[in-house]
Amino acid sequence: VIVGIRQAATSLPSPRQSEMVRADFDQLVEQYQAPLLRFLYGLVHDPELAADLCQETFLSAYRAAPRLRPGEVNLGAWLYTIALNHARGVLRRKRLLSWVPFVASRDDRAGVATDLASRAAQQDELRELLRQLPIEQRVCLLLHADGFRYAEIAQVLGCSVGAVKLRIFRARERCLSISRGGEDA
Amino acid sequence: VSAATRECAKFDQLLSAYVDHEASPDEVRLVEQHLADCQACLSRTRRLERRARGLDLRLQGLLARGEAQARRLNPSFRPPPGLLLADAPSTSGFGRLLTLAVVLAVVALMAVVLVRSAPVGQPLQTGAPPTPSTALTAIPDGPVVWISIDGLVDPPTAAFVQRAVAEADRRHAALLVVSLSPTAGLDGPTAEVARTLSNAPLQTVAYLPSAAPSATATALAASTASVMQAPPVGDTLQMDFVEALWHRLLDPTTAYLFLVLGLYAILVEIAHPGALLPGVSGAVALAIAAIAFSTLPTNWLGVLALVLGVGLMGLELHSGAAHHGLLLLAGAVFLGVGSLVLFAPASVGVVVSPFALVPVVLGGLGLGFAIVRIARRVRRLPPLTGLGELIGARGVARTALNPDGVVNVRGQLWSAHSRGPTLAPGEAVRVLARRGLVLDVESAAFRAPATQKGAHRD
């Protein structure tokens, strides 16, 4: 991260603009850190990794911030999109690393590490359910649970509201049918 | 019943959005009309709502736990103050002082090494071969056995000579010819070879192929019964595999290469932890070098200089050339000096071959500078994340663009709008502009149909 920050320094246009950006930026961090951590944790199921990804998300946003024109972008959706892209990269890498025959299945599209941590986590039924969902369905379900409207989710994913409807329906169908046993309790 | 069930099944998907209050007004009307008529669907909806809320609650609990854990690991992100000083040097004043102190200390250490290991004037004894102790007047009848001694006279050489003498005796040889072209000798083994030759139960004769034999060669020649310019030809005995292997490993230049390459490999492992192969091979190389150096007349300060030299080079690379290649140069100097004083000065002739020394030092230096150059160029590149630099990037349509859809650009999915004709999934696209979270794209294959095939493979 330190190297990353140092490299970021070279890409900033001018100190004055940076200061301006920075004042807004602290506010942005204040506002979005907690929800982004929740979102990223829901995607990767690893608090440490989620924290790292959150840092990377803000770092990417900080680097790109001077080039943003105010009012052009829904900042929240933009941040979530960056976070999602970072998480996708990590999950893709994990999937490549965890090429183990007995876990590989068509449903394992989200890509999951088979390291000790996640094996221990498999005890948690909910996490296991999430893990089996395609990543778009997972994003929809997580953001919905965290209070996003369908239209906002559509903006993060860059898809239509109809697609969000379908994905939430599919995700629920799957989670609720599989976890029939414990859900009514 | 079946028709009614089929009618109800149409509402499956609608109900999910309905219980979230996300259905469109038309959909709401449709659903509520049906629910007024269908008791089964009404209770189904209530159940779905309850279970959906339950799922949301469990998810919220999970996320809150994760957030709390992650927060403990990671205090709030703050852009560090250094960010405001664009391109600030990476070392503070204290850091620079520290570097200077380390370099000074190491230079002082090196000076000590040099003074302590300065070669003492000890002229190499070459020239005319010594007069043989006994003049060989007549060549005796019987088989003749040849052996050659070359390289460093080391323990395996001593073992070989002993074995050869016994073997020649077993064959009832009349004469043992020892071809002497050693570069140098270790004290113990050289004395042992001389003893073996002078105590041999058969007649021994030295043959010096070189016009200017080394001191070790002349010393050994003196221990044979006589020296001949053109001894009779006979059977040649050679080192067995184990002796030859040891002889090879104990070669000063080989040992030196094992040491330096082992250090380089360890450096690579440190730079890329988990690569494993460099680490393992480096450890093996260092172990071999350690065995050799414990037998050779090693100047351990020279070994220290080599380690420091490689370490300094690694420091420069690790810091991303923050010291402008100075540490790299210093490291190369240490490496060179260490190579020169690697063996105790008293043991004349035990040296690293310049054919190994020069490439190792210059190669390390050249590679180091190449890495530094690459590192600097990479650092000047614009960051690969963010939005501004996407214009002009190439990607692939993930869905049909009709004219809206999704494209994959630099491994990331974006919603996109095609400015040109409708694009099919898999078609190559080029980013023209960005509007918020939507990229304007055109077909990248449009102007150059020849590249279309390649783009499809991406």
XYZ file of C-alpha atoms in Angstrom:
643
model
C 0.000 0.000 0.000
C 2.827 2.357 0.803
C 4.366 1.838 -2.601
C 0.949 2.351 -4.132
C 0.476 5.637 -2.355
C 3.914 6.772 -3.348
C 3.153 5.963 -6.934
C -0.126 7.778 -6.679
C 1.776 10.896 -5.748
C 3.316 11.111 -9.177
C -0.027 11.116 -10.912
C -1.502 14.076 -9.088
C -1.792 17.242 -11.109
C -0.851 19.959 -8.636
C -0.643 20.356 -4.873
C -3.358 22.992 -4.752
C -5.864 20.861 -6.556
C -4.909 17.918 -4.380
C -5.719 19.877 -1.242
C -9.072 20.810 -2.613
C -9.798 17.267 -3.541
C -8.621 16.111 -0.197
C -11.098 18.115 1.830
C -13.957 16.539 -0.101
C -12.233 13.258 0.023
C -12.139 12.978 3.810
C -15.865 13.489 3.780
C -16.277 10.801 1.163
C -14.271 8.356 3.252
C -16.252 9.234 6.338
C -19.494 8.584 4.536
C -18.682 5.455 2.572
C -16.105 3.532 4.531
C -18.497 1.504 6.654
C -20.922 0.558 3.874
C -18.052 -0.297 1.536
C -16.478 -2.524 4.184
C -19.792 -4.318 4.616
C -20.206 -4.721 0.873
C -16.673 -5.989 0.330
C -16.908 -8.348 3.268
C -20.076 -9.771 1.786
C -18.231 -10.402 -1.459
C -14.971 -11.893 -0.190
C -15.894 -13.143 3.319
C -12.544 -12.167 4.728
C -12.320 -9.113 6.989
C -8.652 -8.555 6.303
C -9.085 -8.772 2.567
C -12.160 -6.559 2.746
C -10.144 -3.936 4.613
C -7.383 -4.102 2.008
C -9.855 -3.850 -0.841
C -11.506 -0.902 0.848
C -8.154 0.869 0.975
C -7.558 0.103 -2.666
C -11.001 1.366 -3.559
C -10.393 4.704 -1.874
C -6.921 4.901 -3.341
C -8.261 4.339 -6.847
C -10.988 6.858 -6.218
C -8.469 9.357 -4.874
C -6.284 8.986 -7.906
C -9.178 9.384 -10.270
C -10.869 12.159 -8.294
C -9.065 15.129 -9.910
C -10.377 14.002 -13.263
C -13.990 13.762 -12.176
C -16.293 16.576 -13.138
C -18.759 17.461 -10.390
C -22.309 16.364 -10.993
C -21.316 14.009 -13.730
C -21.115 10.932 -11.586
C -23.160 9.425 -8.802
C -20.246 9.218 -6.391
C -21.748 6.445 -4.305
C -22.465 4.186 -7.260
C -19.064 5.035 -8.686
C -17.299 3.978 -5.470
C -19.282 0.760 -5.297
C -18.408 0.020 -8.908
C -14.713 0.510 -8.164
C -15.008 -1.704 -5.092
C -16.812 -4.366 -7.100
C -14.142 -4.292 -9.783
C -11.400 -4.684 -7.181
C -13.257 -7.557 -5.523
C -13.787 -9.205 -8.901
C -10.062 -9.081 -9.533
C -9.327 -10.713 -6.195
C -11.965 -13.378 -6.627
C -10.695 -14.146 -10.101
C -7.178 -14.531 -8.766
C -8.415 -16.715 -5.921
C -10.307 -18.898 -8.308
C -7.213 -19.402 -10.422
C -5.170 -20.237 -7.346
C -7.702 -22.621 -5.895
C -7.962 -24.891 -8.857
C -8.823 -28.002 -6.955
C -10.810 -30.738 -8.695
C -13.342 -31.538 -6.016
C -14.480 -27.940 -5.530
C -14.619 -26.973 -9.153
C -18.199 -26.890 -10.275
C -20.205 -24.852 -12.677
C -21.919 -23.134 -9.779
C -18.681 -21.958 -8.307
C -18.698 -18.986 -10.566
C -17.923 -16.479 -7.872
C -14.625 -18.176 -7.249
C -13.662 -19.141 -3.749
C -10.387 -19.939 -2.134
C -10.201 -23.321 -0.514
C -7.739 -22.167 2.090
C -8.169 -22.993 5.728
C -10.001 -19.782 6.521
C -12.716 -20.344 4.003
C -12.971 -24.007 4.860
C -13.634 -23.011 8.433
C -16.103 -20.460 7.188
C -18.015 -23.068 5.285
C -19.619 -23.921 8.580
C -21.566 -20.767 8.217
C -24.498 -21.723 6.070
C -25.316 -18.199 4.969
C -21.821 -17.490 3.753
C -21.792 -20.779 1.931
C -25.074 -19.877 0.268
C -23.739 -16.522 -0.823
C -20.603 -18.113 -2.108
C -22.550 -20.323 -4.463
C -24.351 -17.408 -6.070
C -23.052 -15.789 -9.244
C -21.369 -12.551 -8.290
C -24.022 -10.295 -9.847
C -26.749 -12.022 -7.827
C -24.621 -11.731 -4.743
C -24.107 -8.006 -5.289
C -27.850 -7.491 -5.751
C -28.747 -9.429 -2.631
C -26.092 -7.720 -0.485
C -26.876 -4.202 -1.604
C -30.586 -4.798 -1.220
C -30.069 -6.041 2.325
C -27.995 -2.929 3.002
C -30.866 -0.684 1.947
C -30.189 0.051 -1.709
C -33.084 0.616 -4.077
C -33.179 -1.551 -7.180
C -32.374 1.458 -9.377
C -29.259 2.199 -7.333
C -28.109 -1.391 -7.581
C -28.659 -1.215 -11.338
C -26.379 1.827 -11.455
C -23.602 0.052 -9.566
C -23.783 -2.999 -11.800
C -24.433 -1.035 -14.945
C -27.476 -3.104 -15.786
C -31.203 -2.502 -16.100
C -33.626 -2.454 -13.174
C -35.295 -5.470 -14.742
C -32.034 -7.372 -14.513
C -31.794 -6.490 -10.819
C -35.329 -7.734 -10.258
C -34.542 -10.999 -11.950
C -31.279 -11.444 -10.090
C -32.788 -10.803 -6.690
C -35.615 -13.203 -7.501
C -33.159 -15.885 -8.595
C -30.861 -15.333 -5.629
C -33.770 -15.532 -3.193
C -35.247 -18.553 -4.874
C -31.963 -20.278 -4.403
C -31.169 -19.157 -0.852
C -34.679 -19.734 0.470
C -35.144 -23.111 -1.176
C -31.803 -24.381 0.010
C -31.994 -23.038 3.531
C -35.620 -24.081 4.050
C -34.617 -25.892 7.214
C -33.422 -23.004 9.347
C -35.086 -19.989 7.834
C -38.421 -19.929 9.653
C -36.869 -20.204 13.062
C -56.120 -26.660 -10.734
C -53.236 -27.115 -13.144
C -54.231 -24.043 -15.154
C -54.552 -22.019 -11.975
C -51.149 -23.192 -10.788
C -49.637 -22.198 -14.076
C -51.298 -18.808 -13.796
C -49.889 -18.403 -10.292
C -46.400 -19.446 -11.400
C -46.320 -16.382 -13.650
C -46.251 -14.280 -10.516
C -43.182 -15.923 -9.001
C -40.789 -13.308 -10.229
C -43.167 -10.375 -9.834
C -43.793 -11.180 -6.194
C -40.135 -10.889 -5.328
C -40.031 -7.268 -6.493
C -43.505 -6.691 -5.049
C -42.521 -7.603 -1.483
C -39.562 -5.226 -1.837
C -41.910 -2.434 -2.962
C -39.888 -2.291 -6.149
C -42.526 -3.393 -8.629
C -43.681 -0.850 -11.191
C -47.216 0.572 -10.771
C -48.489 -1.681 -13.578
C -46.979 -4.703 -11.945
C -48.416 -3.732 -8.571
C -51.873 -3.484 -10.076
C -51.494 -6.873 -11.739
C -50.266 -8.544 -8.570
C -52.925 -7.044 -6.346
C -55.694 -8.076 -8.725
C -54.454 -11.636 -8.586
C -53.964 -11.649 -4.831
C -57.543 -10.506 -4.338
C -58.660 -13.672 -6.120
C -56.086 -16.208 -5.096
C -55.880 -17.172 -1.450
C -52.932 -19.496 -2.089
C -50.854 -16.721 -3.649
C -51.759 -14.313 -0.870
C -50.389 -16.615 1.790
C -47.464 -17.403 -0.516
C -46.708 -13.678 -0.733
C -46.887 -13.239 3.035
C -44.544 -16.158 3.493
C -42.152 -14.810 0.868
C -42.146 -11.394 2.478
C -41.413 -12.854 5.897
C -38.646 -15.060 4.558
C -37.149 -12.310 2.395
C -37.007 -9.994 5.412
C -35.479 -12.841 7.415
C -32.818 -13.319 4.768
C -32.118 -9.583 4.670
C -31.768 -9.520 8.457
C -29.355 -12.437 8.453
C -27.348 -10.793 5.702
C -27.267 -7.534 7.625
C -25.994 -9.403 10.672
C -23.291 -11.076 8.635
C -22.205 -7.812 7.023
C -22.192 -5.951 10.322
C -19.968 -8.628 11.869
C -17.638 -8.452 8.890
C -17.539 -4.676 9.007
C -16.674 -4.697 12.702
C -13.863 -7.201 12.141
C -12.504 -5.291 9.159
C -12.643 -1.983 11.013
C -10.551 -3.405 13.829
C -7.904 -4.306 11.261
C -8.004 -1.084 9.374
C -8.339 2.418 10.752
C -9.922 4.971 8.522
C -8.222 5.598 5.201
C -6.439 8.918 5.058
C -4.356 10.065 2.148
C -0.959 10.549 3.776
C 0.438 14.100 3.900
C 3.246 13.033 1.599
C 0.711 12.816 -1.168
C 0.495 16.582 -1.345
C 4.188 16.951 -2.136
C 3.986 15.583 -5.614
C 6.894 13.298 -6.353
C 8.487 13.850 -2.955
C 11.743 11.976 -2.463
C 11.052 8.773 -0.679
C 13.730 9.105 1.979
C 13.487 11.639 4.757
C 16.553 13.477 6.042
C 16.920 10.867 8.746
C 16.566 8.074 6.238
C 19.314 9.580 4.097
C 21.605 9.936 7.128
C 20.950 6.344 8.029
C 21.806 5.188 4.538
C 24.984 7.246 4.587
C 25.958 5.792 7.974
C 25.399 2.269 6.761
C 27.426 2.878 3.621
C 30.246 4.511 5.612
C 30.327 1.649 8.089
C 30.474 -0.853 5.297
C 33.217 1.084 3.497
C 35.246 1.184 6.715
C 34.758 -2.537 7.102
C 35.902 -3.050 3.543
C 39.026 -1.000 4.147
C 39.864 -3.306 7.039
C 39.242 -6.294 4.814
C 41.553 -4.931 2.153
C 44.373 -4.063 4.558
C 44.111 -7.394 6.340
C 44.102 -9.380 3.131
C 46.631 -7.424 1.076
C 48.797 -9.996 -0.680
C 52.138 -10.521 0.994
C 55.080 -10.446 -1.393
C 55.550 -14.084 -2.209
C 56.991 -14.632 -5.674
C 55.659 -17.554 -7.571
C 58.377 -20.132 -8.041
C 58.434 -20.962 -11.675
C 61.101 -21.540 -14.209
C 63.545 -24.388 -14.540
C 62.419 -27.703 -13.131
C 64.430 -28.869 -10.137
C 67.153 -31.375 -10.633
C 65.758 -34.854 -10.131
C 66.801 -36.563 -6.952
C 67.794 -39.611 -8.922
C 68.688 -39.643 -12.563
C 66.681 -42.198 -14.435
C 69.130 -43.814 -16.767
C 67.190 -46.698 -18.163
C 63.487 -47.199 -18.552
C 62.618 -50.387 -16.656
C 60.805 -53.190 -18.396
C 57.127 -53.690 -17.571
C 53.815 -51.850 -17.793
C 53.694 -48.059 -17.354
C 50.799 -46.265 -15.568
C 49.968 -42.565 -16.074
C 48.062 -40.215 -13.829
C 47.503 -36.445 -14.136
C 47.146 -33.938 -11.359
C 45.479 -30.689 -12.361
C 43.458 -27.913 -10.815
C 43.768 -27.504 -7.092
C 45.577 -30.179 -5.093
C 42.788 -30.886 -2.608
C 41.660 -33.852 -0.435
C 40.036 -35.749 -3.349
C 43.286 -35.365 -5.348
C 45.268 -36.805 -2.438
C 42.834 -39.721 -2.201
C 43.096 -40.282 -5.942
C 46.930 -40.365 -5.933
C 46.888 -42.830 -3.052
C 44.436 -45.057 -4.900
C 46.443 -44.766 -8.152
C 49.706 -45.788 -6.486
C 48.057 -48.846 -4.926
C 46.433 -49.734 -8.249
C 49.740 -49.405 -10.159
C 51.421 -51.633 -7.582
C 48.614 -54.200 -7.918
C 49.200 -54.274 -11.661
C 52.946 -54.793 -11.062
C 53.714 -51.638 -13.022
C 57.380 -50.854 -13.469
C 56.829 -47.095 -13.636
C 54.210 -44.548 -12.448
C 54.243 -41.360 -14.531
C 52.690 -38.350 -12.787
C 51.758 -35.563 -15.198
C 51.853 -32.430 -13.035
C 49.851 -29.352 -14.004
C 48.198 -28.227 -10.748
C 47.369 -24.532 -10.428
C 47.842 -24.535 -6.653
C 47.625 -26.806 -3.668
C 46.179 -26.880 -0.201
C 48.923 -27.416 2.388
C 47.687 -30.689 3.872
C 46.724 -32.499 0.680
C 49.879 -31.330 -1.147
C 52.089 -32.731 1.623
C 50.064 -35.927 1.560
C 50.503 -36.341 -2.208
C 54.264 -35.709 -1.886
C 54.471 -38.327 0.874
C 52.502 -40.850 -1.150
C 54.731 -40.350 -4.190
C 58.044 -40.523 -2.330
C 56.959 -43.604 -0.369
C 55.551 -45.365 -3.430
C 56.591 -49.042 -3.671
C 57.381 -48.542 -7.350
C 59.434 -46.104 -9.329
C 57.717 -42.735 -9.888
C 58.569 -40.164 -12.510
C 57.271 -36.620 -12.877
C 56.280 -35.115 -16.195
C 55.757 -31.331 -16.373
C 53.671 -30.470 -19.462
C 53.947 -26.726 -18.873
C 57.099 -24.740 -19.588
C 56.351 -22.634 -16.511
C 55.022 -25.037 -13.874
C 53.367 -23.721 -10.719
C 55.073 -23.813 -7.344
C 52.924 -26.757 -6.352
C 53.953 -28.639 -9.502
C 57.659 -28.207 -8.863
C 57.218 -29.111 -5.194
C 55.490 -32.332 -6.128
C 58.033 -33.081 -8.864
C 60.732 -32.995 -6.216
C 59.019 -35.820 -4.356
C 59.175 -38.197 -7.315
C 62.176 -40.328 -8.102
C 62.947 -38.411 -11.308
C 61.680 -35.941 -13.899
C 61.449 -36.858 -17.552
C 60.796 -34.698 -20.569
C 59.244 -37.515 -22.627
C 58.239 -40.446 -20.450
C 57.035 -43.679 -22.092
C 53.349 -43.993 -22.876
C 51.219 -46.232 -20.690
C 47.717 -46.875 -19.306
C 45.995 -43.787 -17.864
C 44.229 -43.969 -14.502
C 41.501 -41.420 -13.884
C 39.622 -40.113 -10.872
C 36.458 -42.043 -10.094
C 33.121 -40.257 -10.108
C 33.063 -39.238 -6.440
C 36.650 -37.966 -6.489
C 36.007 -36.006 -9.689
C 32.793 -34.511 -8.285
C 34.516 -33.366 -5.106
C 37.455 -32.082 -7.104
C 35.054 -30.056 -9.257
C 33.118 -28.647 -6.280
C 36.280 -27.653 -4.451
C 37.474 -25.643 -7.409
C 37.745 -22.049 -6.126
C 35.916 -20.573 -9.124
C 33.080 -23.089 -8.860
C 32.689 -22.442 -5.153
C 32.665 -18.706 -5.843
C 29.948 -19.071 -8.483
C 27.843 -21.189 -6.134
C 28.141 -18.533 -3.443
C 27.290 -15.533 -5.620
C 24.519 -17.217 -7.581
C 23.090 -18.570 -4.326
C 23.038 -15.038 -2.921
C 21.362 -13.694 -6.078
C 18.759 -16.451 -5.833
C 18.044 -15.664 -2.184
C 17.644 -12.023 -3.186
C 15.068 -12.974 -5.791
C 13.217 -15.054 -3.198
C 13.148 -12.099 -0.814
C 11.855 -9.838 -3.570
C 9.163 -12.333 -4.536
C 8.348 -14.295 -1.388
C 6.707 -17.599 -2.088
C 8.291 -18.087 -5.496
C 10.006 -20.957 -3.658
C 12.188 -22.187 -6.518
C 14.782 -19.389 -6.203
C 14.805 -19.803 -2.432
C 15.316 -23.547 -2.535
C 17.960 -23.489 -5.258
C 19.686 -20.579 -3.507
C 19.795 -22.488 -0.231
C 21.221 -25.554 -1.970
C 23.843 -23.447 -3.762
C 24.837 -21.751 -0.516
C 25.095 -25.106 1.256
C 27.431 -26.406 -1.465
C 29.458 -23.200 -1.300
C 29.685 -23.506 2.485
C 31.122 -27.020 2.206
C 33.686 -25.862 -0.349
C 34.679 -22.744 1.561
C 35.146 -24.664 4.779
C 37.766 -26.794 2.994
C 39.409 -24.016 0.978
C 41.723 -21.419 2.579
C 38.850 -18.968 2.783
C 39.186 -15.338 3.800
C 35.851 -15.017 5.574
C 36.001 -11.242 5.366
C 35.936 -11.685 1.590
C 32.784 -13.796 1.893
C 31.309 -11.067 4.093
C 32.133 -8.493 1.409
C 30.349 -10.593 -1.198
C 27.268 -10.914 1.003
C 27.279 -7.167 1.667
C 27.745 -6.405 -2.027
C 24.770 -8.491 -3.070
C 22.799 -7.073 -0.128
C 23.487 -3.490 -1.198
C 22.397 -4.269 -4.735
C 19.225 -5.814 -3.362
C 18.611 -2.756 -1.173
C 18.795 -0.503 -4.223
C 16.359 -2.656 -6.160
C 14.057 -3.021 -3.168
C 13.888 0.747 -2.686
C 12.937 1.135 -6.341
C 16.175 2.919 -7.215
C 15.594 5.569 -4.572
C 19.356 6.006 -4.333
C 19.811 6.612 -8.044
C 21.912 3.517 -8.567
C 24.571 4.566 -6.029
C 23.942 1.552 -3.832
C 24.024 -0.588 -6.931
C 27.480 0.708 -7.795
C 28.676 0.338 -4.215
C 27.351 -3.214 -4.199
C 29.241 -4.004 -7.401
C 32.460 -2.595 -5.930
C 32.045 -4.760 -2.838
C 31.303 -7.732 -5.016
C 34.446 -7.155 -7.065
C 36.698 -6.577 -4.066
C 35.228 -9.516 -2.211
C 35.883 -11.730 -5.213
C 39.502 -10.652 -5.317
C 40.223 -11.273 -1.639
C 38.042 -14.335 -1.256
C 40.954 -16.636 -0.433
C 43.672 -16.235 2.128
C 46.691 -14.483 0.605
C 49.104 -17.093 1.924
C 47.686 -19.719 -0.407
C 49.167 -18.542 -3.684
C 47.303 -19.677 -6.747
C 43.941 -20.269 -5.076
C 42.028 -17.531 -6.888
C 38.756 -16.928 -8.632
C 39.135 -17.114 -12.386
C 38.697 -13.685 -13.986
C 36.539 -15.378 -16.585
C 33.998 -15.937 -13.798
C 34.665 -12.807 -11.769
C 34.192 -10.192 -14.486
C 30.904 -11.562 -15.874
C 29.463 -12.023 -12.379
C 30.181 -8.450 -11.306
C 29.339 -6.748 -14.601
C 26.332 -9.001 -15.174
C 24.936 -8.217 -11.732
C 25.520 -4.522 -12.306
C 23.944 -4.538 -15.768
C 20.916 -6.520 -14.640
C 20.504 -4.219 -11.653
C 20.548 -1.100 -13.809
C 18.126 -2.693 -16.256
C 15.687 -3.405 -13.419
C 16.097 0.128 -12.082
C 15.350 1.575 -15.517
C 12.246 -0.543 -15.887
C 11.098 0.384 -12.386
C 11.459 4.077 -13.181
C 9.615 3.785 -16.459
C 6.772 1.876 -14.807
C 6.517 4.525 -12.145
C 6.038 7.246 -14.733
C 3.147 5.394 -16.357
C -0.340 6.634 -15.538
C -2.131 4.463 -12.994
C -4.175 1.679 -14.486
C -7.219 2.313 -12.346
C -9.530 5.268 -12.365
C -11.519 6.495 -15.279
C -9.699 9.132 -17.304
C -7.295 6.882 -19.144
C -9.941 4.551 -20.507
C -10.444 6.607 -23.643
C -8.972 4.720 -26.561
C -8.717 1.473 -24.619
C -9.824 -1.690 -26.345
C -12.254 -4.181 -24.935
C -14.722 -6.878 -25.799
C -18.505 -6.715 -25.867
C -19.865 -9.039 -23.203
C -23.445 -8.672 -24.288
C -24.990 -7.425 -27.489
C -24.763 -3.621 -27.743
C -28.125 -2.668 -29.123
C -27.080 0.082 -28.736
C -26.646 -0.424 -24.952
C -24.953 -3.344 -23.288
C -21.945 -4.398 -21.280
C -18.294 -4.393 -22.344
C -15.172 -5.729 -20.685
C -12.375 -3.172 -20.733
C -9.080 -3.930 -18.973
C -10.683 -6.772 -17.085
C -13.507 -4.644 -15.771
C -17.135 -4.698 -16.768
C -18.708 -1.421 -17.870
C -22.079 -0.557 -19.220
C -21.590 0.736 -22.709
C -23.341 2.474 -25.520
C -22.459 1.758 -29.125
C -22.148 4.877 -31.259
C -21.984 2.840 -34.430
C -24.077 -0.128 -35.520
C -25.326 -2.810 -33.166
C -22.517 -5.004 -31.877
C -22.654 -8.714 -31.216
C -21.299 -10.293 -27.998
C -17.604 -11.039 -28.297
C -16.935 -8.253 -30.758
C -13.887 -6.062 -30.167
C -14.679 -2.493 -29.135
C -12.770 0.742 -28.648
C -13.680 3.265 -25.965
C -14.490 6.695 -27.410
C -15.723 8.551 -24.361
C -17.063 8.103 -20.869
C -20.320 9.527 -19.621
C -20.585 8.849 -15.923
C -20.583 5.104 -15.548
C -21.307 4.465 -19.214
C -18.672 4.111 -21.898
C -19.309 5.195 -25.459
C -17.733 2.605 -27.716
C -17.419 1.727 -31.369
C -16.419 -1.494 -33.018
C -12.667 -1.883 -32.977
C -12.945 -4.242 -35.911
C -14.790 -1.641 -37.965
C -11.779 -0.002 -39.560
C -9.436 -2.939 -39.655
C -11.293 -6.152 -40.466
C -7.997 -8.019 -40.465
C -7.622 -7.634 -36.705
C -11.112 -8.875 -35.986
C -10.075 -12.463 -35.603
C -7.386 -11.658 -33.060
C -9.709 -9.449 -31.096
C -12.238 -12.267 -30.828
C -9.759 -14.405 -29.029
C -9.330 -11.947 -26.173
